């Protein structure tokens, strides 16, 4: 008995509670109390990755005593800095089968059906567009027999509405599905074979700044104002700051290091890097330290020699990438902001499309789509040899993209820079249309 106690003392917490791993697809089983009969049931948990989205925890509960079942989905990632809104035009069967990730804070609307599910009224789930409508039909039909006897008028109204929903399910009429999530953790998948929803004409998405009440709904409180003493101590340009956070892969505690640096002939940027000692995950990101510029910027570099591959490049989080020779157009949200070189940027594009792409591996992969990706990567490898000329275009509505001018302060013959007025939609996405920063007129 004493030896077993000694073994118990030496056992680490990891041996009792095995950490969830999105790559293993293992199911963790936990005994739980049933909320229906208060007997002991079983909860199953699985951490999994959703392609081009993030990690989620899928949980399922089942009670063998009363037969009660329940399933939920929750995000395994932190709350995003901004909210997100998706709008999908449902036109055919493929659109009905699109995967939908809906968090607890998602508000679902279908204007054509006068349907709205407010934020916080349903638990998060992974479903499809068809599944959302089917859940509405199931919920409304639940007490129809009782309503038919007790409230025949309400019964007829619900039956009429159910006919409208079933017509939409049968695609007799097109409709629009809108998901607005203040936590930024909802998602609608693109059509099969499309690399990014930016290339999907049926779906649009944009991010928005949360209001004060929405931050309070998420439990995010405003930070107290900075005092003069703290402001005097806040000159951190010559220091590397560390901020405690959680690893984006294994959720273990780690640190994010931040450093403010000046890019010659450009502006200040904040370089952030995260390194996890537990799983070895490393990530880095670059944020502009100068805010949004008055005009957007479009930079066009003609890469003609191997020397051009060593030019510094700042791809901000709002900048899109184009390479006309490859018919490549990557929207602003496809790749994170980063400070690298031309060669490093091309290598990251290949890594994201081929090496880290979950939809071109496994048994269910579409061979035709995989061949297209492999062919594209082969063309990208051809450019990386430096033997073929190509054009790199960065387009940033916020004006924070940068390609090194090796002739500075003189003009670079191979680099064109153009400033332009942003469109209303671009200002709307960055929250500038509702922002009044000018002097107020006296009444």
Short mmCIF file of C-alpha atoms in Angstrom, two decimals:
data_model
loop_
_atom_site.label_atom_id
_atom_site.label_comp_id
_atom_site.label_asym_id
_atom_site.label_seq_id
_atom_site.Cartn_x
_atom_site.Cartn_y
_atom_site.Cartn_z
CA UNK A 1 0.00 0.00 0.00
CA UNK A 2 2.85 2.38 0.82
CA UNK A 3 4.46 1.76 -2.56
CA UNK A 4 1.26 2.72 -4.38
CA UNK A 5 1.14 5.98 -2.41
CA UNK A 6 4.72 6.72 -3.40
CA UNK A 7 3.82 6.09 -7.05
CA UNK A 8 0.81 8.40 -6.68
CA UNK A 9 3.00 11.22 -5.39
CA UNK A 10 5.37 10.90 -8.34
CA UNK A 11 2.56 10.95 -10.93
CA UNK A 12 2.36 14.20 -12.88
CA UNK A 13 -0.98 15.94 -13.58
CA UNK A 14 -0.61 15.10 -17.31
CA UNK A 15 -1.00 11.40 -16.47
CA UNK A 16 -4.38 12.04 -14.87
CA UNK A 17 -5.75 14.52 -17.44
CA UNK A 18 -4.38 13.89 -20.88
CA UNK A 19 -4.26 17.15 -22.91
CA UNK A 20 -6.48 17.38 -25.98
CA UNK A 21 -4.60 17.26 -29.28
CA UNK A 22 -6.20 18.47 -32.53
CA UNK A 23 -3.82 16.38 -34.65
CA UNK A 24 -4.50 13.03 -32.94
CA UNK A 25 -8.35 13.09 -33.24
CA UNK A 26 -8.50 11.08 -29.99
CA UNK A 27 -11.76 11.11 -28.02
CA UNK A 28 -11.59 11.84 -24.28
CA UNK A 29 -14.37 10.30 -22.15
CA UNK A 30 -15.45 11.85 -18.84
CA UNK A 31 -18.17 10.65 -16.45
CA UNK A 32 -20.75 13.43 -15.93
CA UNK A 33 -24.06 13.93 -14.17
CA UNK A 34 -27.14 13.89 -16.37
CA UNK A 35 -29.12 17.14 -16.06
CA UNK A 36 -32.34 15.27 -16.86
CA UNK A 37 -32.37 12.32 -14.41
CA UNK A 38 -29.31 13.21 -12.26
CA UNK A 39 -27.79 9.79 -12.88
CA UNK A 40 -24.26 9.26 -14.18
CA UNK A 41 -23.78 9.72 -17.92
CA UNK A 42 -20.82 9.95 -20.29
CA UNK A 43 -19.34 13.06 -21.95
CA UNK A 44 -17.04 12.64 -24.96
CA UNK A 45 -14.65 15.45 -25.94
CA UNK A 46 -12.60 15.80 -29.12
CA UNK A 47 -10.36 18.69 -30.16
CA UNK A 48 -10.24 19.01 -33.93
CA UNK A 49 -9.06 21.46 -36.60
CA UNK A 50 -11.47 23.02 -39.08
CA UNK A 51 -9.60 23.76 -42.36
CA UNK A 52 -8.78 27.45 -42.86
CA UNK A 53 -10.50 28.30 -39.55
CA UNK A 54 -9.29 27.24 -36.11
CA UNK A 55 -9.36 24.58 -33.36
CA UNK A 56 -12.73 23.68 -31.86
CA UNK A 57 -13.84 21.33 -29.07
CA UNK A 58 -16.72 19.02 -30.00
CA UNK A 59 -18.51 17.60 -26.94
CA UNK A 60 -21.23 14.95 -26.80
CA UNK A 61 -23.18 13.74 -23.75
CA UNK A 62 -25.31 10.60 -23.50
CA UNK A 63 -27.15 9.13 -20.51
CA UNK A 64 -27.73 5.36 -20.57
CA UNK A 65 -30.41 5.63 -17.85
CA UNK A 66 -32.93 8.04 -19.41
CA UNK A 67 -31.60 8.24 -22.97
CA UNK A 68 -30.95 11.99 -22.84
CA UNK A 69 -28.44 13.19 -25.48
CA UNK A 70 -26.78 16.53 -26.08
CA UNK A 71 -23.97 17.84 -28.25
CA UNK A 72 -22.19 21.20 -28.25
CA UNK A 73 -19.29 22.98 -29.89
CA UNK A 74 -17.00 25.55 -28.30
CA UNK A 75 -14.00 27.40 -29.65
CA UNK A 76 -10.61 26.25 -28.40
CA UNK A 77 -9.13 29.62 -29.34
CA UNK A 78 -9.25 32.97 -27.63
CA UNK A 79 -11.85 35.63 -28.48
CA UNK A 80 -10.82 37.52 -31.61
CA UNK A 81 -9.91 41.20 -31.43
CA UNK A 82 -12.82 42.00 -33.77
CA UNK A 83 -16.19 40.50 -34.63
CA UNK A 84 -16.99 38.86 -37.96
CA UNK A 85 -20.03 38.77 -40.24
CA UNK A 86 -20.68 36.34 -43.10
CA UNK A 87 -23.35 36.65 -45.78
CA UNK A 88 -24.11 33.67 -48.02
CA UNK A 89 -26.36 33.62 -51.09
CA UNK A 90 -27.93 30.14 -51.08
CA UNK A 91 -28.62 29.15 -54.69
CA UNK A 92 -28.14 25.38 -55.05
CA UNK A 93 -27.62 22.06 -53.22
CA UNK A 94 -23.90 22.75 -52.74
CA UNK A 95 -24.75 25.87 -50.74
CA UNK A 96 -27.18 23.90 -48.54
CA UNK A 97 -24.38 21.43 -47.73
CA UNK A 98 -21.82 24.12 -46.75
CA UNK A 99 -20.31 23.60 -43.32
CA UNK A 100 -21.29 26.24 -40.75
CA UNK A 101 -19.48 26.78 -37.45
CA UNK A 102 -21.72 28.74 -35.09
CA UNK A 103 -20.48 29.92 -31.69
CA UNK A 104 -22.61 30.75 -28.64
CA UNK A 105 -22.45 34.46 -29.55
CA UNK A 106 -23.58 34.11 -33.18
CA UNK A 107 -26.73 35.81 -34.44
CA UNK A 108 -28.31 34.02 -37.44
CA UNK A 109 -30.64 35.81 -39.85
CA UNK A 110 -32.54 34.82 -43.01
CA UNK A 111 -34.40 37.99 -44.12
CA UNK A 112 -36.50 36.21 -46.78
CA UNK A 113 -38.01 34.00 -44.05
CA UNK A 114 -38.18 36.73 -41.37
CA UNK A 115 -36.03 34.38 -39.32
CA UNK A 116 -33.62 35.55 -36.61
CA UNK A 117 -31.85 33.59 -33.88
CA UNK A 118 -30.44 36.16 -31.43
CA UNK A 119 -26.97 35.89 -29.93
CA UNK A 120 -26.73 33.73 -26.80
CA UNK A 121 -29.99 31.80 -27.35
CA UNK A 122 -28.37 28.61 -28.71
CA UNK A 123 -25.23 26.67 -27.95
CA UNK A 124 -22.39 26.57 -30.45
CA UNK A 125 -22.45 23.79 -33.03
CA UNK A 126 -20.96 22.51 -36.27
CA UNK A 127 -23.75 22.08 -38.78
CA UNK A 128 -24.73 22.93 -42.36
CA UNK A 129 -27.04 25.52 -43.90
CA UNK A 130 -29.59 22.74 -44.34
CA UNK A 131 -29.07 21.74 -40.70
CA UNK A 132 -29.94 25.25 -39.48
CA UNK A 133 -33.27 25.21 -41.35
CA UNK A 134 -33.99 21.60 -40.34
CA UNK A 135 -33.50 22.56 -36.68
CA UNK A 136 -36.06 25.36 -37.13
CA UNK A 137 -38.57 22.94 -38.66
CA UNK A 138 -38.03 20.37 -35.88
CA UNK A 139 -38.45 22.98 -33.15
CA UNK A 140 -41.66 24.42 -34.59
CA UNK A 141 -43.27 21.01 -35.27
CA UNK A 142 -42.62 19.85 -31.71
CA UNK A 143 -45.94 21.04 -30.18
CA UNK A 144 -48.06 21.37 -33.32
CA UNK A 145 -50.50 18.58 -32.37
CA UNK A 146 -51.28 20.30 -29.07
CA UNK A 147 -51.61 23.70 -30.76
CA UNK A 148 -54.01 22.21 -33.33
CA UNK A 149 -56.47 21.40 -30.55
CA UNK A 150 -55.89 24.32 -28.18
CA UNK A 151 -54.88 27.19 -30.51
CA UNK A 152 -55.96 26.41 -34.10
CA UNK A 153 -55.17 29.94 -35.35
CA UNK A 154 -51.56 29.76 -34.15
CA UNK A 155 -51.33 26.24 -35.59
CA UNK A 156 -52.33 27.50 -39.05
CA UNK A 157 -49.86 30.40 -38.88
CA UNK A 158 -46.99 28.06 -37.98
CA UNK A 159 -47.99 25.60 -40.71
CA UNK A 160 -47.90 28.43 -43.26
CA UNK A 161 -44.47 29.48 -42.05
CA UNK A 162 -43.18 25.87 -42.11
CA UNK A 163 -44.28 25.68 -45.75
CA UNK A 164 -42.05 28.71 -46.51
CA UNK A 165 -39.09 27.10 -44.75
CA UNK A 166 -39.62 23.78 -46.55
CA UNK A 167 -39.78 25.63 -49.90
CA UNK A 168 -36.39 27.14 -49.09
CA UNK A 169 -35.02 23.70 -48.21
CA UNK A 170 -36.31 22.42 -51.54
CA UNK A 171 -34.58 25.40 -53.24
CA UNK A 172 -37.88 26.60 -54.70
CA UNK A 173 -36.77 30.08 -53.68
CA UNK A 174 -33.32 31.55 -53.07
CA UNK A 175 -32.44 33.09 -49.73
CA UNK A 176 -29.60 34.81 -47.88
CA UNK A 177 -28.00 33.46 -44.71
CA UNK A 178 -26.28 36.04 -42.48
CA UNK A 179 -24.18 35.13 -39.43
CA UNK A 180 -22.93 37.97 -37.22
CA UNK A 181 -20.63 36.90 -34.38
CA UNK A 182 -19.21 39.44 -31.92
CA UNK A 183 -16.64 36.90 -30.68
CA UNK A 184 -15.24 36.38 -34.20
CA UNK A 185 -15.41 32.58 -33.78
CA UNK A 186 -18.06 31.67 -36.39
CA UNK A 187 -17.34 30.51 -39.92
CA UNK A 188 -18.98 29.46 -43.21
CA UNK A 189 -16.93 27.18 -45.46
CA UNK A 190 -16.29 27.95 -49.12
CA UNK A 191 -17.31 25.80 -52.07
CA UNK A 192 -15.34 22.55 -52.62
CA UNK A 193 -12.17 23.15 -54.62
CA UNK A 194 -11.90 26.87 -53.77
CA UNK A 195 -8.79 27.77 -51.77
CA UNK A 196 -10.22 30.89 -50.11
CA UNK A 197 -13.69 32.30 -49.52
CA UNK A 198 -12.29 35.51 -51.02
CA UNK A 199 -12.57 33.69 -54.39
CA UNK A 200 -16.14 32.52 -53.69
CA UNK A 201 -18.65 34.88 -55.33
CA UNK A 202 -21.57 33.51 -53.28
CA UNK A 203 -20.17 34.54 -49.91
CA UNK A 204 -18.89 37.79 -48.44
CA UNK A 205 -17.30 38.45 -45.07
CA UNK A 206 -16.06 41.45 -43.16
CA UNK A 207 -14.72 42.18 -39.71
CA UNK A 208 -16.06 44.91 -37.42
CA UNK A 209 -15.15 46.67 -34.21
CA UNK A 210 -17.27 45.67 -31.23
CA UNK A 211 -19.29 48.25 -29.30
CA UNK A 212 -18.85 48.79 -25.57
CA UNK A 213 -22.00 46.79 -24.78
CA UNK A 214 -20.81 43.90 -26.98
CA UNK A 215 -17.46 43.85 -25.16
CA UNK A 216 -19.34 43.70 -21.86
CA UNK A 217 -21.43 40.83 -23.21
CA UNK A 218 -18.20 38.92 -23.85
CA UNK A 219 -16.85 39.83 -20.43
CA UNK A 220 -14.19 42.17 -21.84
CA UNK A 221 -13.79 45.23 -19.65
CA UNK A 222 -12.15 48.52 -20.58
CA UNK A 223 -8.64 48.98 -19.20
CA UNK A 224 -8.10 51.88 -16.76
CA UNK A 225 -6.53 55.04 -18.22
CA UNK A 226 -2.73 55.22 -18.27
CA UNK A 227 -1.27 57.48 -15.56
CA UNK A 228 1.50 60.02 -16.19
CA UNK A 229 4.01 57.86 -14.30
CA UNK A 230 3.15 54.83 -16.43
CA UNK A 231 3.40 56.94 -19.57
CA UNK A 232 6.88 58.14 -18.55
CA UNK A 233 7.94 54.53 -18.06
CA UNK A 234 6.31 53.48 -21.32
CA UNK A 235 9.18 54.19 -23.69
CA UNK A 236 9.75 50.58 -24.73
CA UNK A 237 11.44 51.12 -28.10
CA UNK A 238 14.73 49.73 -26.87
CA UNK A 239 13.21 46.83 -24.95
CA UNK A 240 11.77 43.44 -25.85
CA UNK A 241 8.47 43.08 -24.00
CA UNK A 242 7.01 39.76 -22.88
CA UNK A 243 3.29 39.13 -22.52
CA UNK A 244 1.91 35.89 -21.00
CA UNK A 245 -0.44 34.06 -23.35
CA UNK A 246 -1.47 30.54 -24.37
CA UNK A 247 0.03 28.53 -27.21
CA UNK A 248 -2.29 28.55 -30.27
CA UNK A 249 -1.58 24.84 -30.84
CA UNK A 250 -1.55 23.14 -27.40
CA UNK A 251 -2.97 25.96 -25.20
CA UNK A 252 -0.08 25.64 -22.73
CA UNK A 253 1.09 28.88 -21.02
CA UNK A 254 3.89 30.61 -22.94
CA UNK A 255 5.10 34.13 -23.76
CA UNK A 256 4.66 36.42 -26.75
CA UNK A 257 7.64 38.72 -27.27
CA UNK A 258 7.09 42.16 -28.81
CA UNK A 259 9.56 44.70 -30.16
CA UNK A 260 8.98 48.12 -31.75
CA UNK A 261 11.34 48.72 -34.66
CA UNK A 262 11.79 51.36 -37.38
CA UNK A 263 11.79 50.40 -41.07
CA UNK A 264 14.00 52.91 -42.99
CA UNK A 265 12.05 55.26 -45.25
CA UNK A 266 8.77 53.78 -43.93
CA UNK A 267 7.44 53.79 -40.36
CA UNK A 268 7.43 52.01 -37.01
CA UNK A 269 6.15 48.43 -36.82
CA UNK A 270 5.57 46.02 -33.95
CA UNK A 271 7.11 42.56 -34.41
CA UNK A 272 5.51 39.81 -32.28
CA UNK A 273 6.82 36.25 -31.87
CA UNK A 274 5.46 33.32 -29.85
CA UNK A 275 7.55 30.26 -28.96
CA UNK A 276 6.08 27.32 -27.03
CA UNK A 277 8.51 25.14 -25.07
CA UNK A 278 5.83 22.45 -24.66
CA UNK A 279 5.00 21.56 -28.28
CA UNK A 280 7.62 23.56 -30.18
CA UNK A 281 5.08 25.75 -31.99
CA UNK A 282 6.51 29.00 -33.32
CA UNK A 283 4.59 31.87 -34.86
CA UNK A 284 5.29 35.49 -35.70
CA UNK A 285 3.23 38.44 -36.82
CA UNK A 286 3.80 42.10 -37.67
CA UNK A 287 1.46 44.98 -36.81
CA UNK A 288 1.76 48.53 -38.05
CA UNK A 289 2.65 50.99 -35.31
CA UNK A 290 1.38 54.04 -37.19
CA UNK A 291 -2.34 53.39 -37.58
CA UNK A 292 -4.35 53.72 -40.80
CA UNK A 293 -2.98 56.05 -43.45
CA UNK A 294 -5.20 58.72 -45.13
CA UNK A 295 -4.95 56.82 -48.45
CA UNK A 296 -4.53 53.23 -49.57
CA UNK A 297 -1.28 52.05 -51.14
CA UNK A 298 -0.53 49.71 -54.04
CA UNK A 299 3.09 48.60 -54.59
CA UNK A 300 4.25 46.74 -57.72
CA UNK A 301 7.71 45.13 -57.86
CA UNK A 302 9.17 43.58 -61.01
CA UNK A 303 11.38 40.74 -59.78
CA UNK A 304 14.06 40.35 -62.46
CA UNK A 305 17.06 38.83 -60.66
CA UNK A 306 18.04 36.72 -57.68
CA UNK A 307 19.09 39.91 -55.83
CA UNK A 308 15.45 41.06 -55.77
CA UNK A 309 14.59 38.02 -53.62
CA UNK A 310 16.47 39.58 -50.68
CA UNK A 311 14.38 42.79 -50.64
CA UNK A 312 12.56 43.39 -47.34
CA UNK A 313 8.78 43.09 -47.52
CA UNK A 314 6.14 44.11 -44.98
CA UNK A 315 2.86 42.36 -45.68
CA UNK A 316 0.38 43.93 -43.23
CA UNK A 317 -2.72 42.14 -41.95
CA UNK A 318 -4.89 44.28 -44.30
CA UNK A 319 -2.75 43.80 -47.43
CA UNK A 320 -3.62 41.50 -50.34
CA UNK A 321 -1.05 39.70 -52.53
CA UNK A 322 -1.08 39.32 -56.32
CA UNK A 323 1.26 37.49 -58.70
CA UNK A 324 -0.27 37.86 -62.21
CA UNK A 325 2.08 35.26 -63.76
CA UNK A 326 0.57 32.61 -61.46
CA UNK A 327 -3.00 34.00 -61.53
CA UNK A 328 -2.60 34.28 -57.76
CA UNK A 329 -4.82 36.67 -55.79
CA UNK A 330 -4.76 36.22 -51.99
CA UNK A 331 -7.09 38.44 -49.96
CA UNK A 332 -6.04 40.38 -46.89
CA UNK A 333 -7.18 37.71 -44.40
CA UNK A 334 -5.54 34.70 -46.10
CA UNK A 335 -2.07 35.33 -44.62
CA UNK A 336 -1.18 37.07 -41.38
CA UNK A 337 0.92 40.22 -41.30
CA UNK A 338 4.65 39.54 -41.47
CA UNK A 339 8.00 41.24 -42.08
CA UNK A 340 10.10 39.04 -44.36
CA UNK A 341 11.78 39.04 -47.79
CA UNK A 342 10.41 38.41 -51.27
CA UNK A 343 11.79 34.87 -51.11
CA UNK A 344 10.38 34.35 -47.62
CA UNK A 345 6.93 35.55 -48.74
CA UNK A 346 6.84 33.10 -51.66
CA UNK A 347 8.00 30.27 -49.39
CA UNK A 348 5.22 31.09 -46.90
CA UNK A 349 2.63 31.01 -49.70
CA UNK A 350 3.83 27.54 -50.73
CA UNK A 351 3.89 26.33 -47.11
CA UNK A 352 0.31 27.49 -46.49
CA UNK A 353 -1.05 26.06 -49.75
CA UNK A 354 0.73 22.71 -49.81
CA UNK A 355 2.56 21.68 -46.65
CA UNK A 356 0.00 22.98 -44.10
CA UNK A 357 -3.13 22.52 -46.22
CA UNK A 358 -5.43 19.94 -44.52
CA UNK A 359 -7.81 19.63 -47.50
CA UNK A 360 -5.24 18.07 -49.84
CA UNK A 361 -4.32 15.21 -47.50
CA UNK A 362 -6.24 12.19 -46.30
CA UNK A 363 -8.51 9.65 -47.96
CA UNK A 364 -11.30 12.09 -48.85
CA UNK A 365 -9.11 14.48 -50.85
CA UNK A 366 -10.33 15.50 -54.32
CA UNK A 367 -7.58 14.22 -56.72
CA UNK A 368 -8.34 16.90 -59.33
CA UNK A 369 -8.08 19.69 -56.76
CA UNK A 370 -4.88 18.21 -55.31
CA UNK A 371 -3.34 18.09 -58.79
CA UNK A 372 -4.17 21.79 -59.29
CA UNK A 373 -2.45 22.69 -56.01
CA UNK A 374 0.59 20.58 -56.90
CA UNK A 375 0.78 22.17 -60.34
CA UNK A 376 0.57 25.63 -58.79
CA UNK A 377 3.34 24.81 -56.29
CA UNK A 378 5.51 23.53 -59.13
CA UNK A 379 5.09 26.89 -60.89
CA UNK A 380 5.93 28.62 -57.60
CA UNK A 381 9.11 26.54 -57.30
CA UNK A 382 10.03 27.62 -60.81
CA UNK A 383 9.83 31.27 -59.75
CA UNK A 384 11.83 30.57 -56.58
CA UNK A 385 14.81 29.50 -58.71
CA UNK A 386 15.21 33.14 -59.75
CA UNK A 387 15.52 32.22 -63.44
CA UNK A 388 12.13 33.65 -64.45
CA UNK A 389 10.83 37.19 -64.08
CA UNK A 390 7.54 37.85 -62.33
CA UNK A 391 5.57 40.68 -60.70
CA UNK A 392 4.73 40.96 -56.98
CA UNK A 393 1.86 43.30 -56.09
CA UNK A 394 0.86 44.34 -52.56
CA UNK A 395 -2.42 46.27 -52.23
CA UNK A 396 -3.22 47.65 -48.77
CA UNK A 397 -6.28 49.89 -48.21
CA UNK A 398 -4.77 50.90 -44.84
CA UNK A 399 -1.56 52.07 -46.57
CA UNK A 400 0.74 49.97 -44.37
CA UNK A 401 2.41 47.65 -46.90
CA UNK A 402 6.11 48.06 -47.76
CA UNK A 403 8.65 46.76 -50.29
CA UNK A 404 12.26 47.82 -49.86
CA UNK A 405 13.57 50.45 -52.25
CA UNK A 406 17.20 49.45 -52.84
CA UNK A 407 17.81 52.80 -54.58
CA UNK A 408 16.54 54.91 -51.62
CA UNK A 409 16.30 57.83 -51.32
CA UNK A 410 16.23 57.84 -55.16
CA UNK A 411 13.37 56.24 -57.12
CA UNK A 412 13.58 52.52 -57.79
CA UNK A 413 13.11 51.73 -61.52
CA UNK A 414 11.60 48.31 -60.75
CA UNK A 415 9.24 49.46 -57.98
CA UNK A 416 6.03 51.41 -58.60
CA UNK A 417 4.11 52.91 -55.67
CA UNK A 418 0.59 54.29 -56.08
CA UNK A 419 -1.64 55.92 -53.47
CA UNK A 420 -5.40 55.89 -53.98
CA UNK A 421 -8.64 56.94 -52.34
CA UNK A 422 -10.36 54.10 -50.53
CA UNK A 423 -13.85 52.98 -51.59
CA UNK A 424 -16.83 53.19 -49.25
CA UNK A 425 -16.71 49.39 -48.75
CA UNK A 426 -13.02 49.48 -47.77
CA UNK A 427 -13.67 52.27 -45.25
CA UNK A 428 -16.66 50.30 -43.93
CA UNK A 429 -14.54 47.18 -43.34
CA UNK A 430 -12.03 49.20 -41.32
CA UNK A 431 -14.76 50.99 -39.38
CA UNK A 432 -13.89 54.45 -40.73
CA UNK A 433 -17.29 55.47 -42.09
CA UNK A 434 -18.79 55.84 -38.61
CA UNK A 435 -15.68 57.46 -37.11
CA UNK A 436 -15.73 61.25 -36.72
CA UNK A 437 -12.22 62.58 -36.11
CA UNK A 438 -12.62 66.10 -37.49
CA UNK A 439 -13.32 69.27 -35.48
CA UNK A 440 -16.93 69.69 -34.44
CA UNK A 441 -18.80 72.60 -35.98
CA UNK A 442 -20.29 75.16 -33.64
CA UNK A 443 -24.05 75.27 -33.70
#
